[in-house]
Every structure is written in structure tokens, then in C-alpha cells.
Amino acid sequence: MQHTDLFDSRDLRCKTPYGAVPSGTTVQLTLRPYRTSAFSRAILTARFESRPRDEVVHIFLPWTGLDGDRDLFSGALPTEDYVGLVWYSFRLESLHGEVVELGPYQLTVYDGTERVPDWFGAGCTYQIFPDRFRRTAIPDPTGMVGGRSVHTSWEEEPEYRPNEYGEIRNRDFFGGSLQGVREKLPYLHGLGVDTLYFCPIFEAPENHRYGTGDYETIDPMLGDNASFSALCLAAHALGMRIIVDGVFNHTGFVSRYFNGDGFYPQPGASQSMESPYFSWYNFHRWPEEYDSWWGIYSLPNINEDDPSYRDYIIQGENSIIRRWLRAGADGWRLDVADELPDSFVHQLHQAVRETKANAVIIGEVWEDGSTKEAYGVRRKHILGRHCDGLMNYPFRNGLVAFLLGEDAEVFRETMETLRENYPFFAFYSAMNFLGTHDTPRILTILGVGSECKDQSKDWRAGFRMNEEQYALGKARLKLGAVVLFAFPGSPMIYYGDEAGLEGFEDPFNRRTFPWGREDKELTAWYTALGRARRELAPLRRGDLRWLQAQGRVLAFSRTLGGETVAAAVNSGDSMQVLRLERPSRDVLSGEVFGGAVPLPPMCGRLLVLEK
């Protein structure tokens, strides 16, 4: 049970240092009960869950003095060489026989011996679904893996109906290419983008390419290996970096490794027990029965503990991790990171640092990464020397809920929980977003909410918001974008969100970019925010302070080196006022204010305070 009147883990009078701590830190803890409660004895109990048998220690907290009308009971909790979570609780006993128990509270102890690259969290990221961003010509799929078809019109709807066998095969392509991205680098740079994150680009039979066919080869519809290096060089010349998607939990049924349909000339695991890839997979009855991702036969699971697989992906001198970093990539995003063993991620981290010291590893995790459990094991994602940052779904879910009507305090509390639980590097290197290839388009969510969830796929394919719905979704999205670009962590734009793309879940969230049909007002809004993120140092690495989080108003500031920028949004239907200690200028509207900043209904501001 929590008693913030006795102990508040976020109050430096009760706990120092704040939040997560590096291993070796001694944490000072103080209980602050009112003297009238007549407490005479205090005991701290700490459970180190990563030590053998969940080691528990008990520490007596002596009375250490008074602070006004409060008694102080203080003590030290050493972490020594421990890395993991500590769950600590308190027991207070009074002269009258009253007993109060507080907790448990979480303390994250991480390996702080390594410098984590700080470039990722400072700048803006842009997620590209490669088949749907831009094409330069209609490709000929003849001879390509997967039996593909190509849409001749860029504006057609992605195929969403099952075939005669009841399967949605995702073999329809639009032909987006790396050259198409390269030609749009000036657009992306002008949008304020610092980092391009690509969904998988390696050869694969499906348009999403999450069932890898060949890790060594760029998919031929996207270009070739030289095309990738040329794109990286062009991006680097503009000061931009490239992160690629690593799908290492499973491969494709159609792949050079499993080779379920015999497309590749060398025997795969499904064709011969003598295949060099046979030990990569877990067969129950060869070749028909095998472990697969979520039971999907086309995505056979990998045994990541297999030595030859680890050598091929991570440890070998020319491993997949190393070769694509050498080819120009600046980091890896790990698909379904929860399903990769911690030892695998740790070795991958080592290989990345050895090959390109300033490259980053971002993990796909949908929950609080500090407490995440998978297959009965507490994960080490952000305890150091694993992931440098995580996809921040708690941010996305909390912000969407606020924009749809939830009290701002709920979002603030969700973010404060992360800030307290996460090491500094993980909080500031989070990948923040409003939408991805795995969520419905944010514009649609904010325009119609969940009211259409029971409609058919045919209905959803043809649905477009009416004028009123679109205007509401757009107004809310502009507010959400202000928060996104001002918050600690890298703001990520899912391609087309800045242009007004709408749609429900996959594949309707993966429509082609509407070149020539963009919502120019929305694009201009994102461009202004991207420019602010690039030019205003506090937005890139400043600290975080909440100014207001109540009802429909959410406001916070970022400060660095004496400069302060504040973000403020009012998602309600009545006028509100934000009071600041200094005059400010709204970089989005150009307006100048004194100490009182008016926030009309559905208004978002980015305010630079006078020094």
C-alpha cells in the first residue's frame, strides 16, 4: 500500500538519487511520518529478485531527527554489484501498537558502465514501410521470390481478402523502392527528420517482409545491396541516419534457410536434415510439424540458442549484424524483442558496439520495459548492454487516451512511472510515436475512435471519414504532435501521418503515400514542429518539468542551459489559461505573451520563454 504522506519515492527528501540507479549506488531512504503518530520503530525490507532465491534483506531505520512536525527515520540501501529490480517495503510501528506497512516500491538497478549513444533520442525519426512510400517505376516481379503481383495504380487498395484457401498471403506489392526514398531525402530532411527507420528491407516473399527470405540480400524490388549503401551515403551527407529492422525470432517458410516451397536451390531445413540450417528450427515431426510464430506456419520460429545461428547473425566476422552496419546502417530495431533470449540480445549489443561504436539498438516492447516478463522471465531490455531504447507504446496509448477524453493527469502519471522506472538513457532514447505499421492510422482513431470496430473488412476498406470526422481527427492530431515533438525521446512519424493518410488496421494502415494529394496544412504543422525540434536545444535533451496536467490541459517544459521551451495543449471545448513565470513566444503561431498564455479550445502551443 502506498502512503505518500509518509513516503514518496519521487520526493528527494524521501529517496535519493531519483529513479533508477546504476549498480554500486547506495540509495538513501527516509520515512517522514507526522510526530503526532508516535512511531518509534521503522524497518526496511528489500527483495533483490535477480539474486538466488529472491534474496531478502532487512535494514533497521533509526530515528534521525525532525523536519518541522515530522519525524525522520533514515537508512541506506546498498546495491553493490547487483543489476536488476529491487522491491522494497517499509514497516512502521508506533508506541500505541499501531503498525503501518508501505510498499512495495520498485527500484531499477542497471549497469551504468557503458556510454549509450545519445543522438537517437535527440532527433526526429521517420518510419518507412518500404513497399508503400514511393516508387520510381512499376517493377516486373518475374523471377522474384513469393509469386508476387504488382498493383499498376499507386492509388489502389491493398489486398485484404483471403484466397481460396482462406489465407491472406500479402503477396501484392506496389513497388516502393530505396531509390524512391533516396529521391525524397530532401523532403524528409525538410520535415525535420534526423533518422529513417525502415521496416524490413531484406528479400522476403511478403510485402511486409517480416518473414525473411535472405538476410544477406536487399529485396530486389527495393533495389540491391549497392542501392542500400548509396541511400545511406546520401542520408549521411544530409546529417541523417538509418535504422534497419532485424527480424531474428523467425524466418519465412519461403526462405533460403527453411525453403518450404523449394524456391532456393540449396536444400533448406524442411528438405534435408543435412541442411546447415536444420538445427535452427524446432521440429516436432519433420518436416510437417515445427514451432512457428503465434502458430503461423509461414513464420517458422528460430532456435536462437543454436551456435551456428548466433554465429551467422551476430558473432561471425561477416555476420548479418556486422555486415549491414558496415554497409551504412546506423542501428538495428529488434522485432519482437521479448521473444529473443536476453543472452542473444546481449551478444548482439556487443557485436554492434564492436562494429560501429555509435550505433543503437531499439527494441520492440509494448509495455513498461523495466517490468516486462516473457515466458516467465523478467527481461533485461534496459538494464544496460542490451537495448539502448524501446518503442514507447505506453506513451502512445496514454497520449491517444488523453486526446480522446481521458484526464491529463493519467497521462502524466503514466509517464512519471516510466521516468522513475527507466534508466536515464532509456527514457531519453525511447522511440515515441502516435502510430506504427501495427496500429490503425492515428488520424482515423482520433476522428472516429472505436465506433467502427464491429464493421466488416469490406466496409473498413471503403471507409473514408466525412468532413466533420476528418476535421476532428486532424485537430486532435495536431495537438498530439505538439506533445510528441516536445517530449523526451525521439518523436517518430509513421510515413503518411503528416500527409493525412487514414485507415483502420493492417493492411489499411499500410496504404501508399499520397504524393500530390497531401494535406498541406498538416504537413506544414509537422514541418514547423520538426524545425523546432532540430533548432531548439531544450527539446532535444532538456529536462522535463510538468506545468499543468489536469482535465483537458496538458503542459510541460524542457530546460537546458538556461533555455526553456514549454508545450501546452488544450483538448477541451472551453478557454483555458496557462500561467508562466516569464513572457514567451509561440513558435507555431508567432504570438507573444506575458505571464498568462491563453489556450483556446483545441489549441496547441510551443512556447519559448524569455531568458
XYZ file of C-alpha atoms in Angstrom:
611
model
C 0.000 0.000 0.000
C 1.291 3.492 -0.879
C 1.287 6.308 1.749
C 2.645 9.399 0.028
C 2.164 11.372 3.239
C 4.771 9.101 4.855
C 6.987 8.251 1.892
C 7.043 9.407 -1.722
C 9.607 7.638 -3.899
C 9.689 10.639 -6.263
C 10.458 13.126 -3.487
C 14.188 13.681 -2.984
C 13.554 14.206 0.712
C 12.452 10.557 0.851
C 14.675 8.891 -1.741
C 17.969 9.912 -3.307
C 19.025 9.583 -6.040
C 15.792 9.913 -8.018
C 14.519 6.934 -10.005
C 16.649 4.152 -11.438
C 20.273 3.959 -10.280
C 23.472 2.447 -11.684
C 24.842 -0.615 -9.941
C 27.018 0.301 -6.970
C 24.845 3.215 -5.887
C 23.842 3.485 -2.248
C 20.250 4.689 -2.093
C 19.260 6.894 0.822
C 15.696 6.337 2.081
C 13.746 8.393 4.632
C 10.294 7.952 6.104
C 8.537 11.186 7.158
C 5.580 10.414 9.469
C 3.874 13.129 11.485
C 5.225 13.318 15.028
C 1.706 13.034 16.409
C 1.543 9.468 15.050
C 4.125 8.472 17.696
C 6.009 5.995 15.505
C 9.050 4.605 17.319
C 10.432 1.885 15.045
C 10.966 1.567 11.281
C 12.228 -1.374 9.224
C 13.129 -1.543 5.534
C 12.712 -4.847 3.684
C 14.300 -5.191 0.254
C 13.906 -8.132 -2.128
C 16.587 -8.490 -4.819
C 14.648 -10.552 -7.323
C 17.603 -11.388 -9.600
C 19.709 -12.831 -6.813
C 19.466 -16.525 -5.943
C 16.251 -17.417 -4.129
C 14.984 -13.818 -4.292
C 17.376 -12.668 -1.568
C 15.634 -10.533 1.069
C 17.417 -8.130 3.407
C 16.031 -6.293 6.436
C 17.504 -2.948 7.465
C 16.637 -1.065 10.659
C 15.946 2.630 10.014
C 16.900 4.685 13.095
C 15.236 7.943 14.093
C 17.426 10.686 12.621
C 15.719 13.874 13.714
C 12.846 16.208 12.981
C 11.724 18.250 9.990
C 9.043 20.591 11.273
C 6.192 18.459 12.553
C 7.574 15.239 11.079
C 9.835 12.526 12.479
C 12.576 11.257 10.208
C 13.595 7.586 10.027
C 16.504 7.146 7.625
C 18.816 4.481 6.292
C 20.902 3.363 3.342
C 20.207 0.594 0.834
C 23.442 -0.515 -0.890
C 23.137 -2.053 -4.380
C 26.805 -3.170 -4.642
C 27.322 -5.167 -7.865
C 23.646 -6.052 -8.295
C 21.791 -5.486 -11.590
C 18.025 -6.000 -11.701
C 14.891 -4.936 -9.864
C 14.697 -4.398 -6.112
C 11.274 -4.391 -4.451
C 11.424 -2.537 -1.145
C 8.825 -2.040 1.569
C 8.601 -0.356 4.990
C 7.103 -1.281 8.337
C 6.364 1.420 10.890
C 5.436 0.604 14.481
C 4.013 3.133 16.946
C 4.144 3.411 20.730
C 0.425 2.579 20.751
C 0.878 -0.733 18.934
C -0.204 0.612 15.550
C 1.540 -0.964 12.546
C 1.676 0.623 9.081
C 3.155 -1.163 6.072
C 4.136 0.706 2.927
C 5.075 -0.630 -0.485
C 6.327 -2.461 -2.319
C 8.164 0.154 -4.361
C 10.271 -0.571 -7.422
C 13.942 0.301 -7.675
C 15.597 -0.346 -11.043
C 19.337 -1.014 -10.768
C 21.172 -1.049 -14.095
C 24.650 -1.484 -15.479
C 25.865 2.088 -15.867
C 29.388 1.346 -17.045
C 28.701 1.980 -20.729
C 28.096 5.215 -22.626
C 24.916 4.922 -24.641
C 24.869 6.949 -27.903
C 22.669 9.986 -27.344
C 21.937 11.004 -30.933
C 18.836 8.878 -31.383
C 16.682 10.379 -28.648
C 17.632 13.918 -29.589
C 16.266 13.966 -33.121
C 13.148 13.071 -35.086
C 12.582 9.609 -36.598
C 10.528 8.715 -39.665
C 9.211 5.155 -40.120
C 9.025 3.871 -43.677
C 7.075 0.819 -44.836
C 9.287 0.360 -47.906
C 6.764 -1.057 -50.376
C 4.366 1.839 -49.841
C 6.471 5.007 -49.530
C 7.467 5.833 -53.108
C 8.198 4.019 -56.336
C 10.070 5.282 -59.377
C 8.645 2.719 -61.831
C 6.238 -0.226 -61.910
C 8.503 -3.236 -61.250
C 8.390 -6.599 -63.002
C 8.163 -9.340 -60.344
C 9.173 -12.148 -62.719
C 11.650 -14.473 -61.045
C 11.298 -12.876 -57.616
C 10.596 -14.984 -54.566
C 6.990 -15.374 -53.466
C 4.861 -15.409 -56.610
C 4.180 -11.686 -56.402
C 1.674 -9.450 -58.090
C 2.105 -5.712 -58.581
C -0.572 -3.025 -58.439
C -0.350 -0.892 -61.562
C -2.081 2.030 -59.872
C -0.387 3.576 -56.838
C -3.804 4.581 -55.501
C -5.315 1.079 -55.400
C -6.393 -0.562 -52.151
C -4.012 -3.202 -50.696
C -5.377 -6.726 -50.995
C -7.229 -7.686 -47.826
C -9.449 -10.597 -48.868
C -8.360 -14.203 -48.223
C -7.624 -16.509 -51.160
C -9.448 -19.750 -51.962
C -7.621 -21.424 -49.060
C -8.712 -18.791 -46.551
C -5.267 -17.195 -46.343
C -4.286 -13.553 -46.667
C -0.888 -14.044 -48.282
C 0.355 -10.443 -48.567
C 1.901 -11.122 -51.964
C 0.519 -7.962 -53.587
C 3.161 -5.276 -53.995
C 3.140 -1.629 -55.017
C 6.825 -1.376 -55.837
C 8.187 1.202 -53.439
C 11.985 1.254 -53.656
C 15.134 2.541 -51.971
C 15.714 4.814 -54.947
C 12.255 6.260 -54.331
C 13.258 7.036 -50.742
C 16.578 8.475 -51.865
C 14.859 10.897 -54.200
C 12.666 12.085 -51.320
C 15.503 12.656 -48.842
C 15.262 16.438 -49.323
C 11.561 16.261 -48.395
C 12.327 14.203 -45.296
C 15.190 16.456 -44.283
C 12.950 19.497 -44.697
C 10.392 17.791 -42.477
C 12.998 17.817 -39.708
C 13.831 14.104 -39.861
C 17.169 13.005 -38.385
C 16.704 9.222 -38.554
C 14.986 6.914 -41.036
C 13.669 3.663 -39.551
C 12.874 1.074 -42.202
C 10.534 -1.858 -41.793
C 12.364 -4.941 -43.186
C 14.254 -4.427 -46.431
C 15.744 -7.899 -46.908
C 14.483 -10.338 -49.530
C 11.189 -11.900 -48.461
C 8.063 -13.262 -50.157
C 5.515 -10.975 -48.449
C 5.070 -7.256 -48.944
C 5.733 -6.601 -45.227
C 8.961 -8.652 -45.409
C 8.715 -9.822 -41.780
C 9.214 -13.425 -42.931
C 12.820 -13.029 -44.055
C 13.889 -14.995 -47.126
C 17.558 -13.979 -47.231
C 19.245 -11.773 -44.631
C 22.187 -11.165 -46.959
C 20.253 -9.585 -49.814
C 18.194 -6.435 -50.247
C 14.827 -7.378 -51.709
C 15.185 -6.985 -55.495
C 12.006 -4.944 -55.747
C 13.639 -2.375 -53.437
C 16.966 -2.396 -55.263
C 20.203 -4.201 -54.473
C 22.887 -4.107 -51.804
C 24.620 -1.231 -53.561
C 21.337 0.713 -53.540
C 21.248 0.460 -49.768
C 24.788 1.754 -49.328
C 24.089 4.589 -51.763
C 20.981 5.553 -49.767
C 22.996 5.552 -46.528
C 25.691 7.750 -48.062
C 23.100 10.220 -49.343
C 21.344 10.301 -45.982
C 24.608 10.749 -44.100
C 25.502 13.679 -46.347
C 22.355 15.388 -45.042
C 23.174 14.532 -41.439
C 20.573 11.761 -41.306
C 20.992 8.207 -40.025
C 19.454 4.843 -40.970
C 17.989 2.174 -38.656
C 17.013 -1.186 -40.145
C 14.582 -3.791 -38.860
C 16.100 -7.045 -37.591
C 13.663 -9.977 -37.550
C 15.624 -12.689 -35.769
C 12.929 -14.628 -33.908
C 11.653 -16.339 -37.055
C 12.305 -16.594 -40.766
C 9.987 -17.136 -43.691
C 8.633 -20.544 -44.671
C 9.785 -19.389 -48.087
C 13.439 -18.671 -47.343
C 16.884 -19.998 -48.168
C 17.016 -21.349 -44.606
C 13.708 -23.222 -44.295
C 12.935 -23.368 -48.051
C 9.445 -24.696 -47.576
C 8.475 -24.329 -51.249
C 11.856 -25.212 -52.768
C 12.372 -21.799 -54.373
C 16.009 -21.598 -53.300
C 18.468 -24.050 -54.920
C 20.278 -25.115 -51.732
C 18.332 -27.583 -49.540
C 16.747 -25.901 -46.535
C 15.747 -27.313 -43.154
C 12.394 -28.555 -44.462
C 14.073 -30.552 -47.248
C 17.053 -32.184 -45.615
C 18.229 -32.981 -42.119
C 21.727 -32.470 -43.543
C 20.950 -28.827 -44.337
C 23.271 -26.404 -42.491
C 20.092 -24.695 -41.303
C 18.317 -27.760 -39.909
C 19.410 -27.124 -36.310
C 17.995 -23.576 -36.487
C 14.414 -24.860 -36.221
C 12.463 -26.878 -33.689
C 10.714 -29.752 -35.485
C 8.199 -31.923 -33.686
C 7.639 -34.180 -36.698
C 9.925 -33.373 -39.585
C 9.176 -31.744 -41.910
C 5.452 -31.059 -41.320
C 5.332 -30.003 -37.658
C 7.541 -27.269 -36.242
C 7.416 -24.288 -33.893
C 6.185 -21.129 -35.567
C 5.473 -17.562 -34.501
C 1.988 -17.469 -32.959
C 1.234 -20.731 -34.776
C 1.522 -19.093 -38.228
C 3.028 -21.804 -40.419
C 4.610 -19.306 -42.815
C 6.814 -17.924 -39.997
C 8.817 -20.861 -38.555
C 10.462 -19.991 -35.250
C 14.218 -19.930 -34.849
C 16.161 -21.603 -32.055
C 18.205 -18.519 -31.135
C 20.468 -20.584 -28.859
C 21.783 -22.588 -31.804
C 25.538 -21.796 -32.089
C 25.576 -21.729 -35.886
C 22.634 -19.308 -35.962
C 24.285 -16.968 -33.466
C 27.493 -17.086 -35.458
C 25.618 -16.274 -38.680
C 23.542 -13.424 -37.245
C 25.834 -11.972 -34.573
C 29.266 -13.302 -33.831
C 30.929 -14.168 -37.126
C 33.328 -11.658 -38.635
C 30.908 -11.133 -41.512
C 27.708 -11.701 -39.511
C 24.425 -10.143 -40.580
C 24.596 -7.583 -37.760
C 28.095 -6.512 -38.705
C 27.821 -6.521 -42.495
C 24.828 -4.166 -42.672
C 26.407 -1.754 -40.206
C 29.488 -1.740 -42.422
C 27.228 -1.217 -45.429
C 25.985 2.023 -43.890
C 23.294 1.279 -41.296
C 23.479 3.191 -38.005
C 21.412 0.893 -35.825
C 19.018 -2.013 -35.517
C 15.415 -2.175 -34.377
C 14.732 -5.628 -32.926
C 11.379 -7.071 -33.938
C 9.508 -8.900 -31.115
C 12.418 -8.270 -28.750
C 10.564 -10.065 -25.937
C 10.919 -13.344 -27.817
C 14.686 -13.101 -28.174
C 16.727 -14.544 -25.277
C 18.487 -11.947 -23.145
C 21.816 -13.612 -23.919
C 21.114 -13.233 -27.653
C 20.333 -9.527 -27.297
C 23.423 -9.011 -25.112
C 25.693 -10.647 -27.680
C 24.032 -8.633 -30.438
C 24.677 -5.474 -28.431
C 28.353 -6.400 -28.115
C 28.652 -7.006 -31.863
C 27.012 -3.687 -32.664
C 29.342 -1.751 -30.351
C 32.408 -3.562 -31.698
C 31.447 -2.846 -35.300
C 30.122 0.716 -35.038
C 30.508 2.176 -31.561
C 27.893 4.892 -32.067
C 25.167 2.630 -33.477
C 21.985 1.990 -31.474
C 19.698 -0.939 -30.660
C 15.986 -0.211 -30.244
C 13.701 -2.994 -29.008
C 10.057 -3.604 -29.861
C 8.339 -3.820 -26.466
C 4.692 -2.895 -25.942
C 4.721 -2.421 -22.151
C 6.840 -0.867 -19.409
C 10.208 -2.282 -20.413
C 11.577 -2.284 -16.871
C 8.998 -4.770 -15.570
C 8.372 -6.760 -18.749
C 8.144 -10.535 -18.331
C 8.152 -13.012 -21.209
C 7.879 -16.774 -20.854
C 8.130 -16.448 -17.077
C 11.388 -14.461 -17.157
C 11.901 -10.827 -16.184
C 13.583 -9.242 -19.201
C 16.818 -7.233 -19.104
C 15.910 -4.949 -22.006
C 17.010 -1.670 -20.414
C 19.337 -2.818 -17.635
C 22.391 -1.901 -19.710
C 24.235 -3.670 -22.549
C 21.042 -4.920 -24.136
C 18.711 -2.349 -25.766
C 19.542 1.352 -25.827
C 15.881 2.310 -26.071
C 12.447 0.809 -26.650
C 9.398 1.550 -28.731
C 7.244 3.578 -26.368
C 3.754 2.110 -26.614
C 2.837 3.346 -23.109
C 3.434 6.891 -24.407
C 1.305 6.265 -27.473
C -1.539 4.629 -25.580
C -1.559 7.286 -22.864
C -1.480 10.206 -25.277
C -4.232 8.761 -27.501
C -6.409 8.205 -24.422
C -5.886 11.823 -23.368
C -6.729 13.146 -26.826
C -9.921 11.080 -26.788
C -11.050 12.482 -23.441
C -9.118 10.958 -20.547
C -7.870 13.289 -17.819
C -4.386 14.698 -18.465
C -3.310 13.532 -15.021
C -3.494 9.895 -16.188
C -1.014 10.570 -18.986
C 1.281 12.461 -16.614
C 1.221 9.628 -14.091
C 1.939 7.022 -16.793
C 4.946 8.983 -17.996
C 6.197 9.636 -14.462
C 6.075 5.908 -13.766
C 8.287 5.313 -16.796
C 10.631 8.137 -15.828
C 11.022 6.664 -12.347
C 11.442 3.072 -13.562
C 13.679 3.653 -16.591
C 17.397 4.416 -16.564
C 18.058 7.932 -17.839
C 19.422 6.649 -21.162
C 16.328 4.526 -21.830
C 13.837 7.293 -21.026
C 15.637 9.755 -23.287
C 16.241 7.211 -26.086
C 12.672 5.949 -26.263
C 11.033 5.780 -29.693
C 7.839 7.808 -29.138
C 5.012 7.755 -31.656
C 1.277 8.029 -32.269
C 1.075 5.228 -34.811
C 3.080 2.432 -36.451
C 2.566 -0.296 -39.036
C 0.993 -2.361 -36.232
C -1.693 0.166 -35.196
C -4.608 1.782 -37.035
C -3.848 5.152 -38.568
C -3.812 7.774 -35.850
C -5.923 10.183 -37.894
C -8.714 7.608 -38.112
C -8.527 6.742 -34.416
C -8.775 10.397 -33.439
C -11.542 11.098 -35.945
C -13.890 8.161 -35.294
C -12.499 6.422 -32.203
C -13.556 2.786 -31.859
C -17.131 3.257 -33.037
C -16.454 1.262 -36.244
C -14.837 -1.790 -34.645
C -17.700 -4.167 -35.491
C -17.865 -3.333 -39.196
C -16.794 -5.788 -41.905
C -13.453 -5.705 -43.676
C -15.142 -4.703 -46.925
C -16.737 -1.777 -45.111
C -13.443 -0.820 -43.490
C -11.623 -0.971 -46.819
C -14.015 1.502 -48.370
C -14.441 3.772 -45.362
C -13.236 7.343 -45.516
C -14.003 9.911 -42.843
C -16.557 12.568 -43.614
C -15.600 16.235 -43.416
C -16.571 16.585 -39.757
C -14.764 13.427 -38.666
C -11.647 14.380 -40.596
C -11.587 17.875 -39.104
C -11.900 16.455 -35.579
C -9.184 13.863 -36.174
C -6.880 16.462 -37.680
C -7.401 18.944 -34.835
C -6.629 16.257 -32.263
C -3.633 15.017 -34.249
C -2.113 18.489 -34.329
C -2.354 18.607 -30.521
C -0.860 15.142 -30.184
C 2.003 16.095 -32.497
C 2.894 19.051 -30.246
C 3.250 16.702 -27.276
C 5.093 14.130 -29.402
C 7.732 16.556 -30.668
C 8.269 18.247 -27.300
C 8.551 15.153 -25.082
C 11.823 13.415 -24.092
C 12.680 10.624 -26.514
C 12.722 10.560 -30.290
C 9.419 11.658 -31.890
C 8.643 9.173 -34.669
C 6.368 9.908 -37.626
C 4.767 6.898 -39.296
C 5.020 7.634 -43.009
C 1.971 9.491 -44.299
C 0.637 10.605 -40.920
C 1.971 14.044 -41.725
C 0.155 13.948 -45.082
C -3.315 12.961 -43.840
C -3.344 9.208 -44.521
C -6.249 7.427 -42.869
C -7.225 3.787 -42.389
C -8.005 1.082 -39.877
C -5.761 -1.896 -39.047
C -3.410 -3.822 -41.391
C -3.466 -3.569 -44.372
C -5.500 -0.342 -44.322
C -2.817 1.357 -42.220
C -0.275 0.460 -44.924
C -1.708 2.324 -47.868
C 0.604 4.129 -50.271
C 1.893 7.618 -49.532
C -0.468 10.159 -51.165
C 2.083 12.043 -53.256
C 0.352 15.029 -54.822
C -2.672 14.624 -52.564
C -1.132 15.558 -49.213
C -2.938 17.593 -46.589
C -0.595 20.554 -46.942
C -1.779 22.234 -43.733
C -0.980 19.112 -41.731
C 2.386 18.707 -43.443
C 3.225 22.337 -42.656
C 2.349 21.745 -38.982
C 4.664 18.730 -38.787
C 7.375 20.664 -40.612
C 7.184 23.513 -38.099
C 7.436 21.030 -35.222
C 10.329 19.228 -36.891
C 12.167 22.512 -37.335
C 11.585 23.382 -33.684
C 12.882 20.002 -32.561
C 16.013 20.472 -34.649
C 16.707 24.088 -33.685
C 15.630 24.300 -30.034
C 18.212 22.527 -27.876
C 15.887 22.042 -24.855
C 13.545 19.915 -26.984
C 16.399 17.602 -27.888
C 17.959 16.942 -24.497
C 16.376 19.203 -21.901
C 14.994 18.034 -18.579
C 11.253 17.582 -18.025
C 9.012 19.575 -15.688
C 5.232 19.360 -15.561
C 3.443 22.704 -15.588
C -0.174 21.535 -15.672
C -1.845 18.154 -16.138
C -5.493 18.360 -15.225
C -8.677 17.805 -17.152
C -8.208 18.741 -20.795
C -4.984 20.743 -20.320
C -1.546 19.176 -20.590
C 1.544 21.368 -20.290
C 5.203 20.706 -19.549
C 8.557 22.393 -20.073
C 12.015 21.330 -21.237
C 15.049 23.225 -19.947
C 18.686 23.048 -20.992
C 21.487 25.501 -20.251
C 19.186 28.257 -19.054
C 16.851 27.980 -22.072
C 13.258 26.782 -21.584
C 10.629 25.647 -24.078
C 7.102 24.779 -22.942
C 4.486 22.667 -24.723
C 0.838 23.303 -23.889
C -2.327 21.769 -25.354
C -5.980 22.251 -24.546
C -8.031 19.387 -25.971
C -11.285 20.655 -24.431
C -14.057 22.920 -25.670
C -13.574 25.881 -23.300
C -10.920 28.585 -22.967
C -8.081 27.847 -20.536
C -5.092 29.887 -19.348
C -1.551 28.675 -18.665
C 0.482 30.828 -16.324
C 4.252 31.017 -16.818
C 6.884 32.822 -14.777
C 8.267 34.676 -17.809
C 6.998 36.105 -21.103
C 7.004 33.687 -24.029
C 6.640 33.412 -27.792
C 4.664 30.700 -29.568
C 6.931 29.426 -32.357
C 3.927 27.862 -34.124
C 1.760 30.987 -34.343
C 4.295 33.760 -33.780
C 2.204 35.227 -30.929
C 3.925 36.827 -27.930
C 2.506 36.575 -24.415
C 3.187 37.900 -20.948
C 2.896 35.581 -17.970
C -0.627 34.440 -18.900
C -0.920 32.322 -22.055
C -4.462 31.861 -23.444
C -5.294 28.340 -24.610
C -8.455 28.417 -26.749
C -10.351 25.155 -27.373
C -8.342 22.567 -29.356
C -5.209 24.712 -29.200
C -1.594 23.576 -29.118
C 1.349 25.867 -28.424
C 5.122 25.557 -28.368
C 6.392 28.395 -26.227
C 9.948 29.724 -25.998
C 10.361 31.528 -22.679
C 12.433 34.677 -22.389
C 15.771 34.105 -20.684
